[in-house]
Tab-separated table of C-alpha atoms in Angstrom:
chain	number	residue	atom	x	y	z
A	1	MET	CA	0.060	0.008	0.229
A	2	THR	CA	1.157	3.355	-0.840
A	3	ASP	CA	1.073	6.890	-0.117
A	4	SER	CA	-2.502	8.383	0.805
A	5	LEU	CA	-3.866	4.878	1.599
A	6	ASP	CA	-1.064	4.109	3.864
A	7	ASP	CA	-1.565	6.966	5.930
A	8	LEU	CA	-5.149	6.385	6.330
A	9	ALA	CA	-4.051	2.582	7.230
A	10	GLY	CA	-1.751	3.802	9.898
A	11	ARG	CA	-4.667	6.171	10.978
A	12	LEU	CA	-7.229	3.663	11.328
A	13	GLN	CA	-5.267	0.748	13.204
A	14	GLN	CA	-4.517	3.903	15.960
A	15	PHE	CA	-8.093	4.478	16.062
A	16	ALA	CA	-9.413	1.149	16.613
A	17	ILE	CA	-6.371	0.358	18.931
A	18	ALA	CA	-7.024	3.663	21.373
A	19	ARG	CA	-10.566	2.154	21.402
A	20	ASP	CA	-9.959	-1.191	22.154
A	21	TRP	CA	-11.911	-1.945	18.823
A	22	GLN	CA	-9.644	-4.737	17.220
A	23	LYS	CA	-11.547	-7.556	18.933
A	24	PHE	CA	-14.380	-6.578	17.060
A	25	HIS	CA	-12.612	-6.261	13.576
A	26	SER	CA	-12.195	-9.615	12.264
A	27	PRO	CA	-11.905	-10.050	8.809
A	28	LYS	CA	-15.749	-11.524	8.832
A	29	ASN	CA	-17.025	-8.423	10.597
A	30	LEU	CA	-15.262	-5.856	8.726
A	31	ALA	CA	-16.477	-7.711	4.934
A	32	ALA	CA	-19.971	-7.324	6.963
A	33	ALA	CA	-19.714	-3.761	7.749
A	34	LEU	CA	-18.220	-2.981	4.395
A	35	ALA	CA	-21.442	-4.643	2.768
A	36	VAL	CA	-23.502	-2.951	5.082
A	37	GLU	CA	-22.061	0.754	4.095
A	38	ALA	CA	-22.422	-0.423	0.510
A	39	GLY	CA	-25.928	-0.540	1.091
A	40	GLU	CA	-25.940	2.835	2.593
A	41	LEU	CA	-24.425	4.168	-0.335
A	42	LEU	CA	-26.718	2.310	-2.905
A	43	GLU	CA	-29.841	3.444	-0.478
A	44	HIS	CA	-29.253	6.989	-2.174
A	45	PHE	CA	-29.562	6.150	-5.485
A	46	GLN	CA	-32.259	3.302	-4.969
A	47	TRP	CA	-35.267	5.572	-6.457
A	48	LEU	CA	-33.475	7.841	-8.612
A	49	THR	CA	-33.210	7.167	-12.367
A	50	GLU	CA	-29.759	7.175	-13.779
A	51	ALA	CA	-29.924	10.434	-15.129
A	52	GLU	CA	-31.105	12.102	-11.639
A	53	SER	CA	-28.126	10.050	-10.266
A	54	ARG	CA	-25.764	12.232	-12.847
A	55	GLY	CA	-26.878	15.176	-11.799
A	56	LEU	CA	-26.737	15.048	-7.731
A	57	GLY	CA	-27.307	18.348	-6.206
A	58	PRO	CA	-24.342	19.586	-3.656
A	59	GLN	CA	-26.283	18.307	-0.594
A	60	LYS	CA	-27.047	14.522	-1.821
A	61	ARG	CA	-23.301	14.752	-3.213
A	62	GLN	CA	-21.900	15.104	0.092
A	63	GLU	CA	-24.247	12.582	1.658
A	64	VAL	CA	-22.881	10.155	-0.925
A	65	GLY	CA	-19.126	11.223	-0.363
A	66	SER	CA	-19.748	10.452	3.367
A	67	GLU	CA	-21.009	6.815	2.261
A	68	LEU	CA	-18.368	6.393	0.149
A	69	ALA	CA	-15.794	6.945	2.623
A	70	ASP	CA	-17.452	4.543	5.240
A	71	VAL	CA	-17.312	1.883	2.349
A	72	LEU	CA	-13.256	3.052	2.005
A	73	LEU	CA	-12.684	3.188	5.481
A	74	TYR	CA	-13.994	-0.646	6.289
A	75	LEU	CA	-11.940	-1.590	2.830
A	76	VAL	CA	-8.662	-0.236	4.195
A	77	GLN	CA	-8.890	-1.863	7.695
A	78	LEU	CA	-10.150	-5.448	6.196
A	79	ALA	CA	-7.149	-4.708	3.865
A	80	THR	CA	-4.726	-4.434	6.576
A	81	ALA	CA	-6.006	-7.106	8.425
A	82	LEU	CA	-5.164	-9.274	5.926
A	83	GLY	CA	-1.694	-7.788	4.735
A	84	LEU	CA	-2.948	-6.941	1.417
A	85	ASP	CA	-2.260	-3.829	-0.501
A	86	PRO	CA	-5.776	-2.630	-1.976
A	87	ILE	CA	-3.577	-0.543	-4.922
A	88	ALA	CA	-1.528	-3.538	-6.058
A	89	GLU	CA	-4.247	-5.685	-6.142
A	90	ALA	CA	-6.542	-2.814	-7.822
A	91	GLU	CA	-3.705	-2.498	-10.561
A	92	LYS	CA	-3.397	-6.347	-10.927
A	93	LYS	CA	-7.294	-6.803	-11.519
A	94	LEU	CA	-7.415	-3.851	-13.718
A	95	ALA	CA	-4.398	-5.682	-15.911
A	96	LEU	CA	-6.617	-8.480	-15.749
A	97	ASN	CA	-9.285	-6.741	-16.812
A	98	GLU	CA	-7.993	-4.802	-19.752
A	99	GLU	CA	-7.080	-8.712	-20.987
A	100	ARG	CA	-10.236	-10.135	-20.675
A	101	TYR	CA	-12.133	-7.715	-22.283
A	102	PRO	CA	-10.290	-6.493	-25.527
A	103	VAL	CA	-11.242	-3.433	-26.681
A	104	ALA	CA	-12.163	-4.802	-30.288
A	105	ARG	CA	-14.690	-7.313	-28.920
A	106	ALA	CA	-15.815	-5.822	-25.594
A	107	ARG	CA	-16.927	-2.264	-27.415
A	108	GLY	CA	-20.077	-1.046	-26.335
A	109	SER	CA	-21.765	-4.513	-25.300
A	110	SER	CA	-23.270	-4.608	-22.367
A	111	ALA	CA	-23.640	-8.560	-22.643
A	112	ARG	CA	-19.671	-8.578	-22.209
A	113	HIS	CA	-19.843	-6.198	-19.753
A	114	SER	CA	-22.026	-7.840	-17.379
A	115	GLU	CA	-19.561	-10.810	-16.846
A	116	LEU	CA	-17.293	-8.045	-15.129
B	1	MET	CA	-7.721	12.739	-5.281
B	2	THR	CA	-3.569	11.952	-4.874
B	3	ASP	CA	-1.341	9.883	-6.063
B	4	SER	CA	-1.833	6.130	-6.410
B	5	LEU	CA	-5.797	6.577	-6.178
B	6	ASP	CA	-5.452	9.346	-8.682
B	7	ASP	CA	-3.645	7.134	-10.993
B	8	LEU	CA	-5.842	4.385	-11.010
B	9	ALA	CA	-8.893	6.591	-11.663
B	10	GLY	CA	-7.263	7.885	-14.536
B	11	ARG	CA	-6.769	4.072	-16.461
B	12	LEU	CA	-10.280	3.223	-15.297
B	13	GLN	CA	-11.449	6.264	-17.476
B	14	GLN	CA	-9.452	5.052	-20.377
B	15	PHE	CA	-10.606	1.473	-19.619
B	16	ALA	CA	-14.281	2.537	-19.794
B	17	ILE	CA	-13.784	5.244	-22.836
B	18	ALA	CA	-11.883	2.497	-25.167
B	19	ARG	CA	-14.793	0.154	-24.655
B	20	ASP	CA	-17.382	2.511	-24.770
B	21	TRP	CA	-18.802	1.834	-21.711
B	22	GLN	CA	-19.466	4.972	-19.947
B	23	LYS	CA	-23.004	4.860	-20.860
B	24	PHE	CA	-23.356	2.269	-18.489
B	25	HIS	CA	-21.647	3.662	-15.624
B	26	SER	CA	-24.469	6.079	-14.003
B	27	PRO	CA	-23.477	6.662	-10.481
B	28	LYS	CA	-26.918	4.432	-9.764
B	29	ASN	CA	-25.301	1.944	-11.797
B	30	LEU	CA	-21.754	1.818	-10.060
B	31	ALA	CA	-23.444	1.825	-6.846
B	32	ALA	CA	-25.077	-1.334	-7.314
B	33	ALA	CA	-22.281	-2.729	-8.686
B	34	LEU	CA	-20.097	-1.667	-5.697
B	35	ALA	CA	-22.767	-3.414	-3.468
B	36	VAL	CA	-22.899	-6.864	-5.606
B	37	GLU	CA	-19.049	-6.648	-5.510
B	38	ALA	CA	-19.231	-6.126	-1.456
B	39	GLY	CA	-21.542	-8.837	-1.388
B	40	GLU	CA	-19.442	-11.363	-3.159
B	41	LEU	CA	-16.107	-10.249	-0.879
B	42	LEU	CA	-18.552	-11.278	2.104
B	43	GLU	CA	-19.199	-14.660	0.459
B	44	HIS	CA	-15.936	-15.552	1.541
B	45	PHE	CA	-16.578	-15.060	5.021
B	46	GLN	CA	-20.229	-16.168	5.292
B	47	TRP	CA	-19.799	-19.464	7.028
B	48	LEU	CA	-16.209	-19.172	8.668
B	49	THR	CA	-15.639	-18.250	12.303
B	50	GLU	CA	-13.962	-14.611	13.084
B	51	ALA	CA	-11.262	-16.762	14.411
B	52	GLU	CA	-11.007	-18.654	10.988
B	53	SER	CA	-11.412	-15.339	9.202
B	54	ARG	CA	-8.054	-14.201	10.842
B	55	GLY	CA	-6.401	-16.936	9.597
B	56	LEU	CA	-6.861	-17.623	5.882
B	57	GLY	CA	-5.066	-19.651	3.815
B	58	PRO	CA	-2.747	-18.204	1.034
B	59	GLN	CA	-5.317	-18.879	-1.728
B	60	LYS	CA	-8.010	-17.878	-0.007
B	61	ARG	CA	-6.356	-14.670	0.654
B	62	GLN	CA	-5.667	-14.172	-2.818
B	63	GLU	CA	-9.191	-14.692	-3.686
B	64	VAL	CA	-10.424	-12.130	-1.109
B	65	GLY	CA	-7.439	-9.704	-2.709
B	66	SER	CA	-9.388	-10.115	-6.027
B	67	GLU	CA	-12.782	-9.273	-4.508
B	68	LEU	CA	-11.345	-6.317	-2.399
B	69	ALA	CA	-9.793	-5.104	-5.701
B	70	ASP	CA	-13.548	-5.171	-7.626
B	71	VAL	CA	-14.869	-3.193	-4.698
B	72	LEU	CA	-12.177	-0.695	-4.849
B	73	LEU	CA	-12.525	-0.125	-8.712
B	74	TYR	CA	-16.304	0.642	-8.645
B	75	LEU	CA	-15.596	2.864	-5.729
B	76	VAL	CA	-12.894	4.857	-7.603
B	77	GLN	CA	-15.162	5.251	-10.883
B	78	LEU	CA	-18.125	6.429	-8.409
B	79	ALA	CA	-15.848	9.222	-7.147
B	80	THR	CA	-15.095	10.242	-10.239
B	81	ALA	CA	-18.244	10.047	-11.852
B	82	LEU	CA	-18.975	12.537	-9.065
B	83	GLY	CA	-16.350	14.545	-8.714
B	84	LEU	CA	-15.300	13.207	-5.188
B	85	ASP	CA	-12.017	12.466	-3.863
B	86	PRO	CA	-12.217	9.406	-1.708
B	87	ILE	CA	-8.947	10.383	0.363
B	88	ALA	CA	-10.475	13.496	1.341
B	89	GLU	CA	-13.839	12.079	2.103
B	90	ALA	CA	-12.273	9.218	4.305
B	91	GLU	CA	-9.719	11.634	5.972
B	92	LYS	CA	-13.018	13.962	6.869
B	93	LYS	CA	-14.760	11.151	7.914
B	94	LEU	CA	-12.220	9.811	10.050
B	95	ALA	CA	-11.720	12.932	11.779
B	96	LEU	CA	-15.701	13.232	12.296
B	97	ASN	CA	-15.283	9.469	13.957
B	98	GLU	CA	-12.456	10.908	16.313
B	99	GLU	CA	-14.676	13.491	17.296
B	100	ARG	CA	-17.912	11.347	17.908
B	101	TYR	CA	-16.217	8.321	19.620
B	102	PRO	CA	-13.826	10.022	21.919
B	103	VAL	CA	-11.280	7.242	23.398
B	104	ALA	CA	-12.838	7.779	26.985
B	105	ARG	CA	-15.996	6.910	26.699
B	106	ALA	CA	-15.794	4.576	23.613
B	107	ARG	CA	-12.903	1.996	24.944
B	108	GLY	CA	-13.936	-1.615	24.487
B	109	SER	CA	-17.477	-0.731	24.016
B	110	SER	CA	-19.329	-2.908	21.004
B	111	ALA	CA	-22.360	-0.546	21.770
B	112	ARG	CA	-21.365	2.476	20.905
B	113	HIS	CA	-19.146	0.999	18.198
B	114	SER	CA	-22.472	-0.289	16.453
B	115	GLU	CA	-23.747	3.515	15.665
B	116	LEU	CA	-20.643	3.426	13.660
C	1	MET	CA	-46.098	-18.327	10.139
C	2	THR	CA	-48.583	-20.155	8.235
C	3	ASP	CA	-49.437	-22.273	5.583
C	4	SER	CA	-46.682	-22.446	2.667
C	5	LEU	CA	-43.804	-20.216	4.435
C	6	ASP	CA	-44.391	-22.816	7.624
C	7	ASP	CA	-44.159	-25.905	5.045
C	8	LEU	CA	-40.775	-24.250	3.610
C	9	ALA	CA	-39.560	-23.734	7.077
C	10	GLY	CA	-40.045	-27.370	8.198
C	11	ARG	CA	-38.331	-28.612	5.588
C	12	LEU	CA	-35.305	-26.198	5.514
C	13	GLN	CA	-34.848	-27.474	9.037
C	14	GLN	CA	-34.718	-30.980	8.295
C	15	PHE	CA	-32.020	-30.043	5.554
C	16	ALA	CA	-29.767	-28.463	7.721
C	17	ILE	CA	-30.267	-30.921	10.427
C	18	ALA	CA	-29.544	-33.974	8.112
C	19	ARG	CA	-26.541	-32.509	7.218
C	20	ASP	CA	-25.650	-31.120	10.420
C	21	TRP	CA	-25.024	-27.512	8.861
C	22	GLN	CA	-27.197	-26.002	11.988
C	23	LYS	CA	-23.481	-25.317	13.869
C	24	PHE	CA	-22.859	-22.863	10.494
C	25	HIS	CA	-26.472	-21.481	10.830
C	26	SER	CA	-26.212	-18.605	13.497
C	27	PRO	CA	-28.571	-15.593	12.753
C	28	LYS	CA	-25.367	-13.620	12.097
C	29	ASN	CA	-24.282	-16.305	9.378
C	30	LEU	CA	-27.590	-16.762	7.936
C	31	ALA	CA	-27.909	-12.677	7.854
C	32	ALA	CA	-24.780	-12.458	5.704
C	33	ALA	CA	-25.752	-15.372	3.822
C	34	LEU	CA	-29.122	-13.417	2.953
C	35	ALA	CA	-27.288	-10.226	1.771
C	36	VAL	CA	-24.737	-12.175	-0.381
C	37	GLU	CA	-27.602	-13.479	-2.229
C	38	ALA	CA	-29.212	-10.098	-2.380
C	39	GLY	CA	-26.158	-9.208	-4.053
C	40	GLU	CA	-26.416	-11.778	-6.414
C	41	LEU	CA	-30.034	-10.679	-7.048
C	42	LEU	CA	-29.025	-7.477	-7.856
C	43	GLU	CA	-26.112	-8.557	-10.187
C	44	HIS	CA	-28.519	-9.549	-12.857
C	45	PHE	CA	-30.002	-6.095	-12.981
C	46	GLN	CA	-26.893	-3.940	-12.825
C	47	TRP	CA	-26.326	-2.784	-16.152
C	48	LEU	CA	-29.523	-2.839	-17.198
C	49	THR	CA	-31.795	0.156	-17.805
C	50	GLU	CA	-35.276	0.125	-15.734
C	51	ALA	CA	-37.258	-0.295	-18.806
C	52	GLU	CA	-34.946	-3.470	-19.685
C	53	SER	CA	-35.378	-4.821	-16.174
C	54	ARG	CA	-39.234	-4.291	-17.133
C	55	GLY	CA	-38.806	-7.088	-19.774
C	56	LEU	CA	-36.662	-9.875	-18.971
C	57	GLY	CA	-36.762	-12.490	-21.539
C	58	PRO	CA	-37.689	-16.084	-20.226
C	59	GLN	CA	-34.177	-17.184	-19.293
C	60	LYS	CA	-33.120	-14.228	-17.356
C	61	ARG	CA	-36.365	-14.189	-15.431
C	62	GLN	CA	-35.722	-17.858	-14.645
C	63	GLU	CA	-32.286	-16.795	-13.342
C	64	VAL	CA	-33.858	-14.200	-11.206
C	65	GLY	CA	-36.266	-16.456	-9.795
C	66	SER	CA	-33.483	-18.732	-8.538
C	67	GLU	CA	-31.990	-15.774	-7.097
C	68	LEU	CA	-34.953	-15.027	-5.485
C	69	ALA	CA	-35.763	-17.827	-4.262
C	70	ASP	CA	-31.989	-18.099	-2.518
C	71	VAL	CA	-32.941	-15.012	-0.739
C	72	LEU	CA	-36.355	-16.478	0.572
C	73	LEU	CA	-34.796	-19.475	1.946
C	74	TYR	CA	-32.157	-17.832	4.179
C	75	LEU	CA	-34.738	-15.450	5.384
C	76	VAL	CA	-37.091	-17.929	6.434
C	77	GLN	CA	-34.198	-19.744	8.095
C	78	LEU	CA	-33.195	-16.577	9.865
C	79	ALA	CA	-37.134	-16.207	10.942
C	80	THR	CA	-37.077	-20.075	12.173
C	81	ALA	CA	-33.583	-19.213	14.320
C	82	LEU	CA	-35.255	-16.359	15.805
C	83	GLY	CA	-38.616	-17.666	16.457
C	84	LEU	CA	-40.302	-14.881	14.029
C	85	ASP	CA	-43.043	-15.342	11.798
C	86	PRO	CA	-42.178	-13.099	8.709
C	87	ILE	CA	-45.978	-12.812	7.302
C	88	ALA	CA	-46.616	-11.860	10.311
C	89	GLU	CA	-43.698	-9.143	10.572
C	90	ALA	CA	-44.806	-8.310	7.232
C	91	GLU	CA	-47.948	-7.210	7.818
C	92	LYS	CA	-47.276	-5.445	10.607
C	93	LYS	CA	-44.669	-3.427	8.702
C	94	LEU	CA	-47.052	-2.737	5.860
C	95	ALA	CA	-49.876	-1.261	8.429
C	96	LEU	CA	-46.989	0.616	9.549
C	97	ASN	CA	-46.268	1.779	6.247
C	98	GLU	CA	-49.800	2.940	5.526
C	99	GLU	CA	-49.972	5.211	8.438
C	100	ARG	CA	-46.710	6.657	7.990
C	101	TYR	CA	-47.595	7.555	4.236
C	102	PRO	CA	-50.954	8.920	3.896
C	103	VAL	CA	-52.347	8.523	0.232
C	104	ALA	CA	-53.324	12.138	0.415
C	105	ARG	CA	-49.368	13.258	0.925
C	106	ALA	CA	-47.441	10.806	-0.292
C	107	ARG	CA	-49.071	10.636	-3.597
C	108	GLY	CA	-46.445	10.095	-6.604
C	109	SER	CA	-43.489	11.818	-4.544
C	110	SER	CA	-40.326	10.288	-4.555
C	111	ALA	CA	-38.766	12.351	-1.771
C	112	ARG	CA	-41.349	10.596	0.586
C	113	HIS	CA	-40.726	7.589	-0.960
C	114	SER	CA	-36.890	7.560	-0.420
C	115	GLU	CA	-37.237	7.646	3.378
C	116	LEU	CA	-39.061	4.003	3.229
D	1	MET	CA	-48.219	-17.849	-5.424
D	2	THR	CA	-50.411	-18.990	-2.461
D	3	ASP	CA	-52.486	-17.967	0.486
D	4	SER	CA	-50.353	-16.004	2.704
D	5	LEU	CA	-48.055	-14.426	0.461
D	6	ASP	CA	-50.961	-13.887	-2.228
D	7	ASP	CA	-52.310	-11.602	-0.070
D	8	LEU	CA	-49.598	-9.546	0.956
D	9	ALA	CA	-48.915	-9.394	-2.792
D	10	GLY	CA	-52.289	-8.211	-3.461
D	11	ARG	CA	-51.931	-5.334	-0.403
D	12	LEU	CA	-48.550	-4.198	-1.555
D	13	GLN	CA	-49.908	-3.494	-5.227
D	14	GLN	CA	-52.987	-1.747	-3.921
D	15	PHE	CA	-50.238	0.274	-1.708
D	16	ALA	CA	-48.096	1.396	-4.618
D	17	ILE	CA	-51.235	1.983	-7.194
D	18	ALA	CA	-52.807	4.166	-4.469
D	19	ARG	CA	-49.540	6.329	-4.097
D	20	ASP	CA	-48.381	6.403	-7.524
D	21	TRP	CA	-45.153	4.954	-6.700
D	22	GLN	CA	-45.694	2.303	-9.604
D	23	LYS	CA	-43.352	4.370	-11.516
D	24	PHE	CA	-40.331	3.873	-9.346
D	25	HIS	CA	-40.827	0.318	-8.380
D	26	SER	CA	-38.874	-1.081	-11.897
D	27	PRO	CA	-37.420	-4.336	-11.376
D	28	LYS	CA	-34.162	-3.033	-11.031
D	29	ASN	CA	-34.919	-0.613	-8.301
D	30	LEU	CA	-36.811	-3.172	-6.285
D	31	ALA	CA	-33.791	-5.147	-6.733
D	32	ALA	CA	-31.704	-2.241	-5.335
D	33	ALA	CA	-34.309	-1.733	-2.422
D	34	LEU	CA	-33.996	-5.201	-1.424
D	35	ALA	CA	-30.308	-5.249	-1.196
D	36	VAL	CA	-30.189	-2.095	1.037
D	37	GLU	CA	-32.765	-3.553	3.260
D	38	ALA	CA	-30.759	-6.848	3.742
D	39	GLY	CA	-27.806	-4.572	4.656
D	40	GLU	CA	-29.934	-3.090	7.175
D	41	LEU	CA	-30.489	-6.584	8.669
D	42	LEU	CA	-27.266	-7.448	8.659
D	43	GLU	CA	-26.165	-4.201	10.181
D	44	HIS	CA	-27.927	-5.949	13.413
D	45	PHE	CA	-25.664	-8.573	13.482
D	46	GLN	CA	-22.134	-6.903	12.338
D	47	TRP	CA	-20.362	-6.449	15.243
D	48	LEU	CA	-21.970	-9.245	17.569
D	49	THR	CA	-20.109	-12.836	17.971
D	50	GLU	CA	-22.217	-15.765	16.473
D	51	ALA	CA	-23.176	-16.597	20.044
D	52	GLU	CA	-24.414	-13.470	20.595
D	53	SER	CA	-26.715	-13.761	17.217
D	54	ARG	CA	-28.312	-16.621	19.051
D	55	GLY	CA	-29.335	-15.015	22.087
D	56	LEU	CA	-30.984	-11.537	21.248
D	57	GLY	CA	-32.926	-9.711	23.698
D	58	PRO	CA	-36.365	-8.728	22.999
D	59	GLN	CA	-36.189	-5.340	21.560
D	60	LYS	CA	-33.181	-6.439	19.488
D	61	ARG	CA	-35.024	-9.109	18.030
D	62	GLN	CA	-38.095	-6.875	17.155
D	63	GLU	CA	-35.841	-4.520	15.325
D	64	VAL	CA	-34.431	-7.874	13.484
D	65	GLY	CA	-38.127	-8.633	12.698
D	66	SER	CA	-38.898	-5.237	11.264
D	67	GLU	CA	-35.607	-5.091	9.022
D	68	LEU	CA	-36.664	-8.721	8.193
D	69	ALA	CA	-40.355	-7.808	6.825
D	70	ASP	CA	-38.499	-4.895	4.711
D	71	VAL	CA	-36.951	-7.550	2.970
D	72	LEU	CA	-39.784	-9.878	2.439
D	73	LEU	CA	-41.903	-6.646	1.303
D	74	TYR	CA	-39.596	-6.006	-1.321
D	75	LEU	CA	-38.969	-9.462	-2.296
D	76	VAL	CA	-42.882	-10.211	-2.994
D	77	GLN	CA	-43.291	-6.828	-5.218
D	78	LEU	CA	-40.040	-7.823	-6.973
D	79	ALA	CA	-41.785	-11.437	-7.776
D	80	THR	CA	-45.153	-9.714	-8.450
D	81	ALA	CA	-43.388	-7.779	-11.024
D	82	LEU	CA	-41.783	-10.280	-12.658
D	83	GLY	CA	-44.718	-12.545	-12.576
D	84	LEU	CA	-42.815	-14.915	-10.298
D	85	ASP	CA	-44.517	-17.256	-7.595
D	86	PRO	CA	-41.535	-17.066	-4.509
D	87	ILE	CA	-42.965	-20.265	-3.015
D	88	ALA	CA	-42.822	-22.546	-6.039
D	89	GLU	CA	-39.294	-20.943	-6.942
D	90	ALA	CA	-38.138	-21.689	-3.157
D	91	GLU	CA	-39.555	-25.273	-3.538
D	92	LYS	CA	-37.754	-25.652	-6.845
D	93	LYS	CA	-34.467	-24.584	-5.556
D	94	LEU	CA	-34.917	-26.552	-2.266
D	95	ALA	CA	-35.425	-29.694	-4.033
D	96	LEU	CA	-32.168	-28.687	-6.568
D	97	ASN	CA	-30.382	-28.350	-3.435
D	98	GLU	CA	-31.525	-31.571	-1.709
D	99	GLU	CA	-30.045	-33.251	-5.312
D	100	ARG	CA	-26.769	-31.228	-5.013
D	101	TYR	CA	-25.930	-31.834	-1.671
D	102	PRO	CA	-26.563	-35.806	-0.766
D	103	VAL	CA	-26.672	-35.966	3.010
D	104	ALA	CA	-23.729	-38.814	2.680
D	105	ARG	CA	-21.343	-36.294	1.160
D	106	ALA	CA	-22.452	-33.051	3.123
D	107	ARG	CA	-22.573	-34.084	6.320
D	108	GLY	CA	-20.795	-31.407	8.296
D	109	SER	CA	-18.861	-30.138	6.046
D	110	SER	CA	-18.586	-26.334	5.857
D	111	ALA	CA	-16.755	-27.006	2.485
D	112	ARG	CA	-19.328	-27.825	0.368
D	113	HIS	CA	-21.553	-26.052	2.490
D	114	SER	CA	-19.686	-22.783	1.003
D	115	GLU	CA	-20.814	-23.531	-2.504
D	116	LEU	CA	-24.250	-23.093	-1.621
C-alpha cells in the first residue's frame, strides 16, 4: 500500500487500538460492515433514475461522499487485517480486465460487460 | 484525489472510454455494482468463524484480495463520476469519528461501536 | 408463520439437521448469507436500464427467480432461528407504512418514498 | 404464489397504486431496495459474535423482525413485478439443493456448504 492510503491505514489502526475495538475487527466482521455501508451508499440511488444520479445536487453529493468514505474506511481496515495492498490488488485486477475484455470485442457491449 | 488512487482513476476512465462503457456507468449503476462486489467479498467469510477469518490460507487470501480490488475499482469510478476525492472524504469521516467516539467513552464498548 | 412458508421452514430445518449444518446457521451467518444472495439477485439488474428490467426474457427471468429463491430460503431460516413469523412481521410493517405514508401526502412523491 | 404471500402481494400492489409509486418500482429498483434492506438487516449482527446472535434480547429481536419484514416486502413486490411465484421458486431450489448436497457427502462439511 502506498502513500495516501498508507496514511489512512495507519490512522485507522491507531483509532481502533485506542478504543480497544480490534477485538471486533475480525476480517469476517469488517467484510460485513463494508457490505452494510455499500448498502447505505446504494440507498441514495435506489429510487433515482440514472439521469438523476448523474446530476446530484450539492447536499446529496456530500451525503454520498460520506457513505463512500465509510466503504473506503472498512476496505482499508480489511486490507490491513489481511496484509493486502489495495492499490496493488486493484492494479492487478485492472490489468486482468484489460486482457479479458479486449477493446475490439468489448466495445459497447453490455453483454460482455455484465460478466465483469 | 492524490497519487496512487489518482493514477487508478485515470486508467479506469480510459478503460471505460475505450470500450464505450461510460453509458453503463451512471452513478446509480456504479453504486449497484459496488454493492454486488461487496456481497462477493462477504461470501468468502459467510460460513467462517471469526477466528478462521483471521487465519486465511494463501489461496483464500488471494481470492479475497481479488474481490476487494473489484470493490475499490467501482468505488474509484463512482468517486470520479461524482467529482469526489475518496481520500479527502475518508479523512473527513475519520476526523468526524474521532470526535464522535472519544477514546474515554468508546473504549471497548461494542454498543457505541455499533452506531458507527 | 402460516401455510406455505410454514412448510418451507420445516423442510429447511430438516435439510440442515440431516447435513449437520445447523452449527453454521447462526443468525449472524444467515443474515450475511441473505445479504450475499441479495447481491447476486441485484447483479442481474446492475447494467440494465429500468425499462429493460421490466421486460426480461424467459431465461433471465428464470435466473432471477432462482436468486430470489435463495434470498427467501435464507430469510425463512433466519426467521425460524429467531422465532419470528415473517408473514406477521410483514403485515405489521405494511400496516405501519400505510399510516406513515398517507395516500394524500405520499402520492407520486419520490422524496417521501425514499425514506421508506 | 399461494395463501398468505398472495394476500401480501395484493395489498402491496394496492399500496403502490394508491400512492402512484409503481413508476419507481421497476424490477431494477426493487432489487436495489431489497439489497439495501438486506444490508440494514445485517447491520444488527455485524459486531455481534455468533453466540450473541443466537441469544438476542426482545428489543433487538423486534428490530430484526422489522428489517426482515422490509426484505420480504420488496421480495414479494419484485416477484409480482416479474410474474414469479416465490414459494414455487423456493421449493424448486430446495429440491435442487437436496440433489446437489446428498446427506452422505455433505454431512458437517462447511467446504461443500460454502458452495451453496
